[in-house]
Amino acid sequence: MTMLLTGATLIDGLGGDPVTDRAVRIEADRITQVGAWSPADGADLVDLGGLTLLPGLIDAHTHVGYSSDVRAVLNGELSVAERAADIFRNLRETLDAGFTTIRDCGGLDLGVLRTVRRGLVPGPRIWAAAVALSQTGGHGRLGSPLAPAGPSPLSVRGLTGMTPNADGVEEVRRAARECFRQGASFLKMAVTGGVISVSDALEDTQYTVEEIAVAVAEARARNTYVTVHAHNGAGIRNAVQAGVGCVEHGTGIDEATAAMMAAHGVHLVPTLAIAEMMRTDSERQGLAPGFRDRVGDTAQRMIDGMLLARDSGVLVGSGSDLIGPDQNHRGLELVLKARVLGPMAAIVSATSVNARIMRVADRLGSVEVGKLADLVAVDFDPLSEPYLFHDPDRVVLVVSNGTIVKDTRK
């Protein structure tokens, strides 16, 4: 099938100025031409006059596996069927909001990945970590510390998972290999305390350099990388020393840490949306009210670290980190980044930069000939009205893999 998208103002995802009245030709699943409009031999014409066309958006930090009320899951109040339905609803909403690709940083098992790949349910392209590696007493192990050790109620093989704690080099090695068995395409580790934690503080460091390094070695053996949850400079420096490829959140980055990240080619994915959502109403994320008190000044410290990292030459991506049943706010990340970095930088972070961080820039992240045909059209000016990214209804056309999967043009 050949399709010609005509008449749009094009933002290509690479940071160049918007270009008006562009046409994009799609053949099968690829972009084959970008330029001025010309008659299309046998192509289906899609009129995008008055709209802005962008690459499919990428959310580089999701937790789609935790799409239900977390407290209800931990209390055994939801069936597997209900949890699966919540996950599939979330995937559909993510695609409808214009996010044609996600990088899931813990919670999705192989069964969900296969279900989406086979086209049994609609959803974005998914690169997943399976589960996040966590030490005993570390971030990522939700549930009461009074509960006995063992499998988490959040874990359902084939649907979603939360890894058992892994301590020491050999346990980390085994856990990393298990992640790959469950369909992981990269590894995620928690190297500091976290906001959504029950037995640590953000200032705590977790995992030794040697433990992190063995996960890095396992990832490199699979031609991939490790990214780390990190909320303080000491934990980030340990991770960089161990050879990780990326840092999530980045709260507490100072000038020396930023310089160290830049020198080692380590990327950063700040997650402003979850900090804002938890600050305003943590219960909407399916979490106990007390977690809101742990947010504190995390958002501002994350912004400060992001700016230091950017100024040092670190590649800064974009991730929402939303959890719970109310995840249809992925565009909020672009809104918040636009306020700090500017609208174009926010768009680039969620398109070509995220593709580079995820090592898929040869296929995704920009509107260029040869790239996969993932595109979105919005009915607003993203540079003068970036706040409208928070409204999924303003995304009026979504093309995924060369197929129109949403079309609400008037």
mmCIF file of C-alpha atoms in Angstrom:
data_model
loop_
_atom_site.group_PDB
_atom_site.id
_atom_site.type_symbol
_atom_site.label_atom_id
_atom_site.label_comp_id
_atom_site.label_asym_id
_atom_site.label_seq_id
_atom_site.Cartn_x
_atom_site.Cartn_y
_atom_site.Cartn_z
ATOM 1 C CA MET A 1 0.000 0.000 0.000
ATOM 2 C CA THR A 2 1.209 3.496 -0.883
ATOM 3 C CA MET A 3 -0.012 6.558 1.034
ATOM 4 C CA LEU A 4 0.756 10.252 0.573
ATOM 5 C CA LEU A 5 0.309 12.612 3.520
ATOM 6 C CA THR A 6 -0.107 16.097 2.070
ATOM 7 C CA GLY A 7 -0.411 19.726 3.158
ATOM 8 C CA ALA A 8 1.013 19.530 6.677
ATOM 9 C CA THR A 9 3.527 21.740 8.408
ATOM 10 C CA LEU A 10 6.398 19.354 9.094
ATOM 11 C CA ILE A 11 8.534 19.160 12.232
ATOM 12 C CA ASP A 12 11.028 16.433 11.409
ATOM 13 C CA GLY A 13 12.227 15.648 14.951
ATOM 14 C CA LEU A 14 15.811 16.713 14.272
ATOM 15 C CA GLY A 15 15.502 20.285 15.516
ATOM 16 C CA GLY A 16 15.191 22.112 12.207
ATOM 17 C CA ASP A 17 12.626 24.851 11.632
ATOM 18 C CA PRO A 18 9.108 23.721 10.670
ATOM 19 C CA VAL A 19 8.491 23.566 6.921
ATOM 20 C CA THR A 20 5.038 24.292 5.502
ATOM 21 C CA ASP A 21 3.014 22.381 2.926
ATOM 22 C CA ARG A 22 5.072 19.201 3.060
ATOM 23 C CA ALA A 23 4.225 15.804 1.638
ATOM 24 C CA VAL A 24 5.385 12.468 3.019
ATOM 25 C CA ARG A 25 5.128 9.360 0.885
ATOM 26 C CA ILE A 26 4.788 5.994 2.604
ATOM 27 C CA GLU A 27 5.213 2.646 0.895
ATOM 28 C CA ALA A 28 4.398 -0.388 3.044
ATOM 29 C CA ASP A 29 6.029 0.393 6.408
ATOM 30 C CA ARG A 30 8.666 2.910 5.229
ATOM 31 C CA ILE A 31 8.939 6.605 4.443
ATOM 32 C CA THR A 32 10.080 6.820 0.833
ATOM 33 C CA GLN A 33 9.825 10.531 0.062
ATOM 34 C CA VAL A 34 9.705 13.810 2.005
ATOM 35 C CA GLY A 35 9.311 17.115 0.222
ATOM 36 C CA ALA A 36 7.034 19.373 -1.763
ATOM 37 C CA TRP A 37 3.683 17.966 -2.833
ATOM 38 C CA SER A 38 3.474 16.291 -6.224
ATOM 39 C CA PRO A 39 0.875 14.032 -7.836
ATOM 40 C CA ALA A 40 0.979 10.529 -6.419
ATOM 41 C CA ASP A 41 0.727 7.654 -8.830
ATOM 42 C CA GLY A 42 -1.900 5.387 -7.331
ATOM 43 C CA ALA A 43 -1.247 6.549 -3.762
ATOM 44 C CA ASP A 44 -4.013 7.075 -1.230
ATOM 45 C CA LEU A 45 -4.074 10.815 -0.491
ATOM 46 C CA VAL A 46 -4.400 11.911 3.149
ATOM 47 C CA ASP A 47 -5.055 15.654 3.426
ATOM 48 C CA LEU A 48 -3.342 17.162 6.473
ATOM 49 C CA GLY A 49 -3.926 20.793 5.575
ATOM 50 C CA GLY A 50 -3.864 22.973 8.701
ATOM 51 C CA LEU A 51 -2.185 20.274 10.792
ATOM 52 C CA THR A 52 1.377 19.746 12.026
ATOM 53 C CA LEU A 53 3.071 16.448 11.261
ATOM 54 C CA LEU A 54 5.744 15.027 13.568
ATOM 55 C CA PRO A 55 7.581 11.740 14.055
ATOM 56 C CA GLY A 56 5.784 9.281 16.283
ATOM 57 C CA LEU A 57 6.492 10.290 19.870
ATOM 58 C CA ILE A 58 8.631 8.088 22.124
ATOM 59 C CA ASP A 59 8.189 7.690 25.876
ATOM 60 C CA ALA A 60 11.526 6.352 27.122
ATOM 61 C CA HIS A 61 10.405 5.541 30.666
ATOM 62 C CA THR A 62 7.108 3.713 31.116
ATOM 63 C CA HIS A 63 5.673 1.107 33.501
ATOM 64 C CA VAL A 64 2.746 -0.213 31.494
ATOM 65 C CA GLY A 65 2.770 -3.456 33.466
ATOM 66 C CA TYR A 66 1.578 -1.478 36.495
ATOM 67 C CA SER A 67 -1.591 -0.134 34.888
ATOM 68 C CA SER A 68 -3.896 -1.058 37.772
ATOM 69 C CA ASP A 69 -4.300 0.402 41.232
ATOM 70 C CA VAL A 70 -1.088 -0.768 42.920
ATOM 71 C CA ARG A 71 -2.651 -0.995 46.370
ATOM 72 C CA ALA A 72 -5.481 -3.140 45.034
ATOM 73 C CA VAL A 73 -3.001 -5.501 43.383
ATOM 74 C CA LEU A 74 -0.864 -5.800 46.514
ATOM 75 C CA ASN A 75 -4.014 -6.503 48.557
ATOM 76 C CA GLY A 76 -5.148 -9.240 46.163
ATOM 77 C CA GLU A 77 -8.286 -7.366 45.136
ATOM 78 C CA LEU A 78 -7.874 -7.584 41.347
ATOM 79 C CA SER A 79 -8.007 -10.619 39.093
ATOM 80 C CA VAL A 80 -5.399 -11.342 36.434
ATOM 81 C CA ALA A 81 -8.088 -10.688 33.800
ATOM 82 C CA GLU A 82 -8.753 -7.209 35.161
ATOM 83 C CA ARG A 83 -5.057 -6.412 35.312
ATOM 84 C CA ALA A 84 -4.568 -7.602 31.726
ATOM 85 C CA ALA A 85 -7.491 -5.444 30.611
ATOM 86 C CA ASP A 86 -5.923 -2.420 32.318
ATOM 87 C CA ILE A 87 -2.613 -3.057 30.539
ATOM 88 C CA PHE A 88 -4.256 -3.395 27.131
ATOM 89 C CA ARG A 89 -6.329 -0.229 27.723
ATOM 90 C CA ASN A 90 -3.155 1.633 28.644
ATOM 91 C CA LEU A 91 -1.399 0.447 25.494
ATOM 92 C CA ARG A 92 -4.299 1.628 23.338
ATOM 93 C CA GLU A 93 -4.404 5.024 25.064
ATOM 94 C CA THR A 94 -0.644 5.381 24.669
ATOM 95 C CA LEU A 95 -0.890 4.834 20.928
ATOM 96 C CA ASP A 96 -3.871 7.181 20.598
ATOM 97 C CA ALA A 97 -1.898 9.901 22.397
ATOM 98 C CA GLY A 98 0.712 9.768 19.626
ATOM 99 C CA PHE A 99 3.332 7.655 21.406
ATOM 100 C CA THR A 100 4.129 5.036 18.816
ATOM 101 C CA THR A 101 7.159 3.713 20.736
ATOM 102 C CA ILE A 102 7.831 3.143 24.420
ATOM 103 C CA ARG A 103 10.766 1.919 26.483
ATOM 104 C CA ASP A 104 9.300 0.083 29.455
ATOM 105 C CA CYS A 105 11.601 0.247 32.484
ATOM 106 C CA GLY A 106 10.182 -2.631 34.489
ATOM 107 C CA GLY A 107 6.972 -4.605 34.732
ATOM 108 C CA LEU A 108 6.143 -6.085 31.318
ATOM 109 C CA ASP A 109 6.686 -9.773 30.740
ATOM 110 C CA LEU A 110 7.204 -11.503 27.409
ATOM 111 C CA GLY A 111 3.536 -12.448 27.007
ATOM 112 C CA VAL A 112 2.461 -8.819 26.627
ATOM 113 C CA LEU A 113 5.292 -8.088 24.206
ATOM 114 C CA ARG A 114 4.294 -11.024 22.018
ATOM 115 C CA THR A 115 0.609 -10.097 22.172
ATOM 116 C CA VAL A 116 1.340 -6.602 20.813
ATOM 117 C CA ARG A 117 3.856 -7.799 18.231
ATOM 118 C CA ARG A 118 1.313 -10.280 16.863
ATOM 119 C CA GLY A 119 -1.262 -7.519 16.506
ATOM 120 C CA LEU A 120 -3.693 -9.166 18.907
ATOM 121 C CA VAL A 121 -4.089 -5.884 20.779
ATOM 122 C CA PRO A 122 -3.239 -2.371 19.566
ATOM 123 C CA GLY A 123 -0.193 -0.777 21.102
ATOM 124 C CA PRO A 124 3.099 1.003 20.454
ATOM 125 C CA ARG A 125 6.430 -0.572 19.660
ATOM 126 C CA ILE A 126 7.889 -1.776 22.956
ATOM 127 C CA TRP A 127 11.452 -2.098 24.142
ATOM 128 C CA ALA A 128 11.280 -3.560 27.642
ATOM 129 C CA ALA A 129 13.492 -4.321 30.627
ATOM 130 C CA ALA A 130 11.207 -7.133 31.866
ATOM 131 C CA VAL A 131 11.786 -6.266 35.539
ATOM 132 C CA ALA A 132 14.045 -3.836 37.366
ATOM 133 C CA LEU A 133 16.922 -5.302 39.370
ATOM 134 C CA SER A 134 16.723 -4.339 43.038
ATOM 135 C CA GLN A 135 18.747 -5.220 46.133
ATOM 136 C CA THR A 136 17.219 -6.379 49.394
ATOM 137 C CA GLY A 137 15.722 -3.323 51.067
ATOM 138 C CA GLY A 138 16.152 -1.308 47.895
ATOM 139 C CA HIS A 139 13.950 0.741 45.621
ATOM 140 C CA GLY A 140 11.481 -1.078 43.428
ATOM 141 C CA ARG A 141 10.274 -3.717 45.828
ATOM 142 C CA LEU A 142 6.758 -2.463 46.535
ATOM 143 C CA GLY A 143 4.771 -3.806 49.454
ATOM 144 C CA SER A 144 5.064 -3.815 53.213
ATOM 145 C CA PRO A 145 8.470 -4.709 54.730
ATOM 146 C CA LEU A 146 6.446 -6.793 57.205
ATOM 147 C CA ALA A 147 5.372 -9.127 54.392
ATOM 148 C CA PRO A 148 7.423 -12.319 54.020
ATOM 149 C CA ALA A 149 10.141 -12.423 51.389
ATOM 150 C CA GLY A 150 9.228 -14.196 48.190
ATOM 151 C CA PRO A 151 7.350 -13.587 44.941
ATOM 152 C CA SER A 152 5.540 -10.258 44.748
ATOM 153 C CA PRO A 153 1.763 -10.117 44.119
ATOM 154 C CA LEU A 154 2.674 -7.835 41.223
ATOM 155 C CA SER A 155 4.302 -10.753 39.396
ATOM 156 C CA VAL A 156 2.216 -12.845 36.992
ATOM 157 C CA ARG A 157 4.353 -14.834 34.580
ATOM 158 C CA GLY A 158 3.510 -13.937 31.007
ATOM 159 C CA LEU A 159 1.859 -10.649 32.012
ATOM 160 C CA THR A 160 3.865 -8.574 34.457
ATOM 161 C CA GLY A 161 6.711 -9.031 36.852
ATOM 162 C CA MET A 162 8.706 -7.748 39.775
ATOM 163 C CA THR A 163 12.024 -9.464 40.261
ATOM 164 C CA PRO A 164 13.003 -11.088 43.532
ATOM 165 C CA ASN A 165 15.793 -9.176 45.262
ATOM 166 C CA ALA A 166 19.256 -9.904 43.874
ATOM 167 C CA ASP A 167 22.279 -9.396 46.137
ATOM 168 C CA GLY A 168 25.913 -9.968 45.289
ATOM 169 C CA VAL A 169 27.617 -10.469 41.958
ATOM 170 C CA GLU A 170 26.327 -13.972 41.230
ATOM 171 C CA GLU A 171 22.703 -13.217 42.153
ATOM 172 C CA VAL A 172 22.784 -10.107 39.976
ATOM 173 C CA ARG A 173 24.216 -12.140 37.104
ATOM 174 C CA ARG A 174 21.454 -14.735 37.432
ATOM 175 C CA ALA A 175 18.746 -12.051 37.704
ATOM 176 C CA ALA A 176 20.072 -10.254 34.625
ATOM 177 C CA ARG A 177 19.989 -13.453 32.612
ATOM 178 C CA GLU A 178 16.451 -14.122 33.823
ATOM 179 C CA CYS A 179 15.407 -10.680 32.587
ATOM 180 C CA PHE A 180 16.645 -11.559 29.127
ATOM 181 C CA ARG A 181 14.766 -14.869 29.318
ATOM 182 C CA GLN A 182 11.604 -12.851 29.995
ATOM 183 C CA GLY A 183 12.078 -10.789 26.847
ATOM 184 C CA ALA A 184 14.226 -7.878 28.028
ATOM 185 C CA SER A 185 15.979 -5.814 25.356
ATOM 186 C CA PHE A 186 18.001 -3.854 27.958
ATOM 187 C CA LEU A 187 18.511 -3.977 31.737
ATOM 188 C CA LYS A 188 17.264 -1.621 34.447
ATOM 189 C CA MET A 189 18.780 -1.365 37.950
ATOM 190 C CA ALA A 190 17.947 0.732 41.009
ATOM 191 C CA VAL A 191 21.199 2.218 42.318
ATOM 192 C CA THR A 192 19.690 4.673 44.812
ATOM 193 C CA GLY A 193 16.618 4.975 46.951
ATOM 194 C CA GLY A 194 13.403 6.177 45.364
ATOM 195 C CA VAL A 195 10.238 8.154 45.916
ATOM 196 C CA ILE A 196 8.050 5.058 45.639
ATOM 197 C CA SER A 197 9.953 3.080 48.272
ATOM 198 C CA VAL A 198 9.156 1.744 51.698
ATOM 199 C CA SER A 199 12.546 1.082 53.279
ATOM 200 C CA ASP A 200 15.052 3.567 51.868
ATOM 201 C CA ALA A 201 15.715 7.270 51.301
ATOM 202 C CA LEU A 202 16.589 9.105 48.098
ATOM 203 C CA GLU A 203 20.041 9.794 49.534
ATOM 204 C CA ASP A 204 20.834 6.075 49.910
ATOM 205 C CA THR A 205 23.131 4.382 47.415
ATOM 206 C CA GLN A 206 22.314 0.827 46.351
ATOM 207 C CA TYR A 207 24.393 -1.865 44.671
ATOM 208 C CA THR A 208 28.170 -1.757 44.622
ATOM 209 C CA VAL A 209 30.176 -0.833 41.567
ATOM 210 C CA GLU A 210 31.054 -4.530 41.191
ATOM 211 C CA GLU A 211 27.395 -5.590 41.267
ATOM 212 C CA ILE A 212 26.439 -2.971 38.688
ATOM 213 C CA ALA A 213 29.413 -3.947 36.523
ATOM 214 C CA VAL A 214 28.315 -7.577 36.272
ATOM 215 C CA ALA A 215 24.917 -6.463 34.956
ATOM 216 C CA VAL A 216 26.744 -4.256 32.447
ATOM 217 C CA ALA A 217 28.798 -7.267 31.357
ATOM 218 C CA GLU A 218 25.670 -9.370 30.866
ATOM 219 C CA ALA A 219 24.036 -6.582 28.864
ATOM 220 C CA ARG A 220 27.085 -6.142 26.653
ATOM 221 C CA ALA A 221 27.086 -9.867 25.991
ATOM 222 C CA ARG A 222 23.613 -9.301 24.517
ATOM 223 C CA ASN A 223 24.746 -6.193 22.592
ATOM 224 C CA THR A 224 22.671 -3.912 24.768
ATOM 225 C CA TYR A 225 23.030 -1.671 27.827
ATOM 226 C CA VAL A 226 22.051 -0.987 31.431
ATOM 227 C CA THR A 227 20.066 2.038 32.542
ATOM 228 C CA VAL A 228 19.762 2.955 36.214
ATOM 229 C CA HIS A 229 17.168 4.510 38.466
ATOM 230 C CA ALA A 230 19.163 7.171 40.340
ATOM 231 C CA HIS A 231 18.291 10.073 42.627
ATOM 232 C CA ASN A 232 21.677 11.156 43.956
ATOM 233 C CA GLY A 233 25.126 11.947 42.639
ATOM 234 C CA ALA A 234 26.972 9.199 44.502
ATOM 235 C CA GLY A 235 24.788 6.466 43.046
ATOM 236 C CA ILE A 236 25.079 7.953 39.558
ATOM 237 C CA ARG A 237 28.873 8.098 39.798
ATOM 238 C CA ASN A 238 28.990 4.447 40.912
ATOM 239 C CA ALA A 239 26.885 3.496 37.892
ATOM 240 C CA VAL A 240 28.946 5.515 35.439
ATOM 241 C CA GLN A 241 32.125 3.969 36.828
ATOM 242 C CA ALA A 242 30.574 0.521 36.293
ATOM 243 C CA GLY A 243 29.867 1.256 32.632
ATOM 244 C CA VAL A 244 26.109 1.883 32.368
ATOM 245 C CA GLY A 245 24.665 3.570 29.307
ATOM 246 C CA CYS A 246 21.887 5.695 30.746
ATOM 247 C CA VAL A 247 20.546 7.305 33.932
ATOM 248 C CA GLU A 248 16.846 7.673 34.747
ATOM 249 C CA HIS A 249 15.541 10.680 36.729
ATOM 250 C CA GLY A 250 18.941 12.228 37.470
ATOM 251 C CA THR A 251 17.986 14.050 40.660
ATOM 252 C CA GLY A 252 21.117 15.308 42.410
ATOM 253 C CA ILE A 253 23.361 15.655 39.364
ATOM 254 C CA ASP A 254 26.031 18.268 40.104
ATOM 255 C CA GLU A 255 28.655 19.737 37.768
ATOM 256 C CA ALA A 256 31.217 17.015 38.476
ATOM 257 C CA THR A 257 28.679 14.229 37.952
ATOM 258 C CA ALA A 258 27.420 15.825 34.744
ATOM 259 C CA ALA A 259 30.971 16.096 33.438
ATOM 260 C CA MET A 260 31.618 12.457 34.338
ATOM 261 C CA MET A 261 28.480 11.358 32.492
ATOM 262 C CA ALA A 262 29.457 13.362 29.428
ATOM 263 C CA ALA A 263 33.000 11.992 29.432
ATOM 264 C CA HIS A 264 31.673 8.410 29.457
ATOM 265 C CA GLY A 265 28.868 8.977 26.938
ATOM 266 C CA VAL A 266 26.145 8.269 29.502
ATOM 267 C CA HIS A 267 22.681 9.582 28.610
ATOM 268 C CA LEU A 268 19.946 11.017 30.847
ATOM 269 C CA VAL A 269 16.174 10.504 30.846
ATOM 270 C CA PRO A 270 14.528 12.956 33.283
ATOM 271 C CA THR A 271 10.979 12.120 34.345
ATOM 272 C CA LEU A 272 9.220 15.348 35.275
ATOM 273 C CA ALA A 273 5.654 14.120 34.692
ATOM 274 C CA ILE A 274 5.577 11.586 37.519
ATOM 275 C CA ALA A 275 7.048 14.117 39.960
ATOM 276 C CA GLU A 276 4.310 16.587 39.040
ATOM 277 C CA MET A 277 1.536 14.002 39.154
ATOM 278 C CA MET A 278 2.633 12.704 42.548
ATOM 279 C CA ARG A 279 3.048 16.198 43.931
ATOM 280 C CA THR A 280 -0.525 17.069 43.037
ATOM 281 C CA ASP A 281 -2.280 13.753 43.720
ATOM 282 C CA SER A 282 -0.375 10.531 44.382
ATOM 283 C CA GLU A 283 -3.597 8.572 44.849
ATOM 284 C CA ARG A 284 -4.385 8.942 41.130
ATOM 285 C CA GLN A 285 -1.308 6.790 40.540
ATOM 286 C CA GLY A 286 -2.758 4.028 42.716
ATOM 287 C CA LEU A 287 -0.389 4.821 45.582
ATOM 288 C CA ALA A 288 -0.854 5.556 49.270
ATOM 289 C CA PRO A 289 -1.139 9.271 50.138
ATOM 290 C CA GLY A 290 2.070 9.150 52.161
ATOM 291 C CA PHE A 291 4.191 8.805 49.033
ATOM 292 C CA ARG A 292 3.363 12.384 48.096
ATOM 293 C CA ASP A 293 5.352 13.580 51.096
ATOM 294 C CA ARG A 294 8.466 11.851 49.747
ATOM 295 C CA VAL A 295 8.401 13.855 46.508
ATOM 296 C CA GLY A 296 9.647 17.022 48.219
ATOM 297 C CA ASP A 297 11.791 19.109 45.884
ATOM 298 C CA THR A 298 12.543 16.176 43.577
ATOM 299 C CA ALA A 299 11.122 17.928 40.511
ATOM 300 C CA GLN A 300 13.267 21.038 40.891
ATOM 301 C CA ARG A 301 16.395 19.013 41.663
ATOM 302 C CA MET A 302 15.679 16.908 38.584
ATOM 303 C CA ILE A 303 15.379 20.079 36.485
ATOM 304 C CA ASP A 304 18.614 21.455 37.923
ATOM 305 C CA GLY A 305 20.412 18.205 37.133
ATOM 306 C CA MET A 306 18.919 18.115 33.641
ATOM 307 C CA LEU A 307 20.229 21.595 32.848
ATOM 308 C CA LEU A 308 23.707 20.806 34.171
ATOM 309 C CA ALA A 309 23.764 17.590 32.155
ATOM 310 C CA ARG A 310 22.631 19.338 28.980
ATOM 311 C CA ASP A 311 25.229 22.091 29.393
ATOM 312 C CA SER A 312 27.920 19.417 29.813
ATOM 313 C CA GLY A 313 26.946 17.757 26.537
ATOM 314 C CA VAL A 314 24.900 14.860 27.919
ATOM 315 C CA LEU A 315 22.133 13.615 25.638
ATOM 316 C CA VAL A 316 18.836 14.406 27.415
ATOM 317 C CA GLY A 317 15.809 12.268 26.553
ATOM 318 C CA SER A 318 12.209 12.179 27.709
ATOM 319 C CA GLY A 319 10.212 9.769 29.884
ATOM 320 C CA SER A 320 7.008 10.055 31.890
ATOM 321 C CA ASP A 321 7.486 7.235 34.482
ATOM 322 C CA LEU A 322 3.720 7.100 35.103
ATOM 323 C CA ILE A 323 2.274 4.180 37.033
ATOM 324 C CA GLY A 324 -1.196 3.146 38.124
ATOM 325 C CA PRO A 325 -4.565 3.342 36.359
ATOM 326 C CA ASP A 326 -4.320 6.991 35.203
ATOM 327 C CA GLN A 327 -1.465 7.010 32.687
ATOM 328 C CA ASN A 328 -3.107 8.951 29.868
ATOM 329 C CA HIS A 329 -0.877 11.959 30.605
ATOM 330 C CA ARG A 330 2.293 11.096 28.709
ATOM 331 C CA GLY A 331 2.212 14.410 26.854
ATOM 332 C CA LEU A 332 2.659 16.200 30.179
ATOM 333 C CA GLU A 333 6.363 15.350 29.983
ATOM 334 C CA LEU A 334 6.702 17.442 26.814
ATOM 335 C CA VAL A 335 4.732 20.277 28.408
ATOM 336 C CA LEU A 336 7.008 20.404 31.457
ATOM 337 C CA LYS A 337 10.219 20.071 29.427
ATOM 338 C CA ALA A 338 9.051 22.803 27.041
ATOM 339 C CA ARG A 339 8.845 25.210 29.977
ATOM 340 C CA VAL A 340 12.488 24.563 30.827
ATOM 341 C CA LEU A 341 14.210 23.636 27.558
ATOM 342 C CA GLY A 342 11.877 25.234 25.010
ATOM 343 C CA PRO A 343 9.231 23.565 22.823
ATOM 344 C CA MET A 344 11.520 22.393 20.021
ATOM 345 C CA ALA A 345 14.030 20.838 22.423
ATOM 346 C CA ALA A 346 11.184 19.065 24.205
ATOM 347 C CA ILE A 347 9.954 17.615 20.898
ATOM 348 C CA VAL A 348 13.442 16.540 19.846
ATOM 349 C CA SER A 349 14.007 14.888 23.232
ATOM 350 C CA ALA A 350 10.852 12.794 22.734
ATOM 351 C CA THR A 351 11.693 11.824 19.148
ATOM 352 C CA SER A 352 15.213 11.633 17.684
ATOM 353 C CA VAL A 353 17.079 11.915 21.007
ATOM 354 C CA ASN A 354 15.056 9.123 22.604
ATOM 355 C CA ALA A 355 15.687 7.022 19.494
ATOM 356 C CA ARG A 356 19.440 7.592 19.902
ATOM 357 C CA ILE A 357 19.316 6.703 23.599
ATOM 358 C CA MET A 358 17.409 3.511 22.779
ATOM 359 C CA ARG A 359 19.837 2.706 19.938
ATOM 360 C CA VAL A 360 17.107 2.650 17.306
ATOM 361 C CA ALA A 361 17.836 5.958 15.536
ATOM 362 C CA ASP A 362 18.478 4.065 12.296
ATOM 363 C CA ARG A 363 14.771 3.183 12.252
ATOM 364 C CA LEU A 364 12.815 5.702 14.306
ATOM 365 C CA GLY A 365 12.714 9.197 15.765
ATOM 366 C CA SER A 366 12.612 11.441 12.685
ATOM 367 C CA VAL A 367 10.725 11.998 9.448
ATOM 368 C CA GLU A 368 13.343 10.923 6.934
ATOM 369 C CA VAL A 369 13.476 8.693 3.902
ATOM 370 C CA GLY A 370 14.158 5.106 4.906
ATOM 371 C CA LYS A 371 12.777 5.402 8.440
ATOM 372 C CA LEU A 372 9.811 3.359 9.626
ATOM 373 C CA ALA A 373 6.540 5.138 8.969
ATOM 374 C CA ASP A 374 5.550 6.150 12.513
ATOM 375 C CA LEU A 375 4.022 9.633 12.373
ATOM 376 C CA VAL A 376 1.502 11.785 14.219
ATOM 377 C CA ALA A 377 -0.489 14.856 13.215
ATOM 378 C CA VAL A 378 -1.756 17.416 15.729
ATOM 379 C CA ASP A 379 -4.287 20.209 15.283
ATOM 380 C CA PHE A 380 -2.226 22.849 17.096
ATOM 381 C CA ASP A 381 1.114 24.615 16.750
ATOM 382 C CA PRO A 382 3.514 22.637 18.954
ATOM 383 C CA LEU A 383 5.970 25.528 19.173
ATOM 384 C CA SER A 384 3.517 28.203 20.322
ATOM 385 C CA GLU A 385 1.075 25.914 22.152
ATOM 386 C CA PRO A 386 3.170 23.047 23.575
ATOM 387 C CA TYR A 387 0.824 22.768 26.572
ATOM 388 C CA LEU A 388 -1.667 21.073 24.248
ATOM 389 C CA PHE A 389 0.530 17.959 24.096
ATOM 390 C CA HIS A 390 -1.165 17.109 27.399
ATOM 391 C CA ASP A 391 -4.504 16.642 25.580
ATOM 392 C CA PRO A 392 -4.525 13.324 23.679
ATOM 393 C CA ASP A 393 -7.594 14.449 21.722
ATOM 394 C CA ARG A 394 -5.467 17.071 19.946
ATOM 395 C CA VAL A 395 -3.531 14.225 18.325
ATOM 396 C CA VAL A 396 -5.842 13.672 15.375
ATOM 397 C CA LEU A 397 -3.874 11.215 13.226
ATOM 398 C CA VAL A 398 -1.544 8.399 14.221
ATOM 399 C CA VAL A 399 0.323 6.288 11.688
ATOM 400 C CA SER A 400 2.133 3.248 13.052
ATOM 401 C CA ASN A 401 4.234 1.016 10.845
ATOM 402 C CA GLY A 402 2.688 2.591 7.755
ATOM 403 C CA THR A 403 -0.917 2.010 8.870
ATOM 404 C CA ILE A 404 -3.364 4.625 10.103
ATOM 405 C CA VAL A 405 -4.401 3.517 13.592
ATOM 406 C CA LYS A 406 -6.206 6.704 14.666
ATOM 407 C CA ASP A 407 -7.948 9.322 12.529
ATOM 408 C CA THR A 408 -10.213 11.931 14.115
ATOM 409 C CA ARG A 409 -9.675 14.721 11.571
ATOM 410 C CA LYS A 410 -12.710 16.927 11.062
#
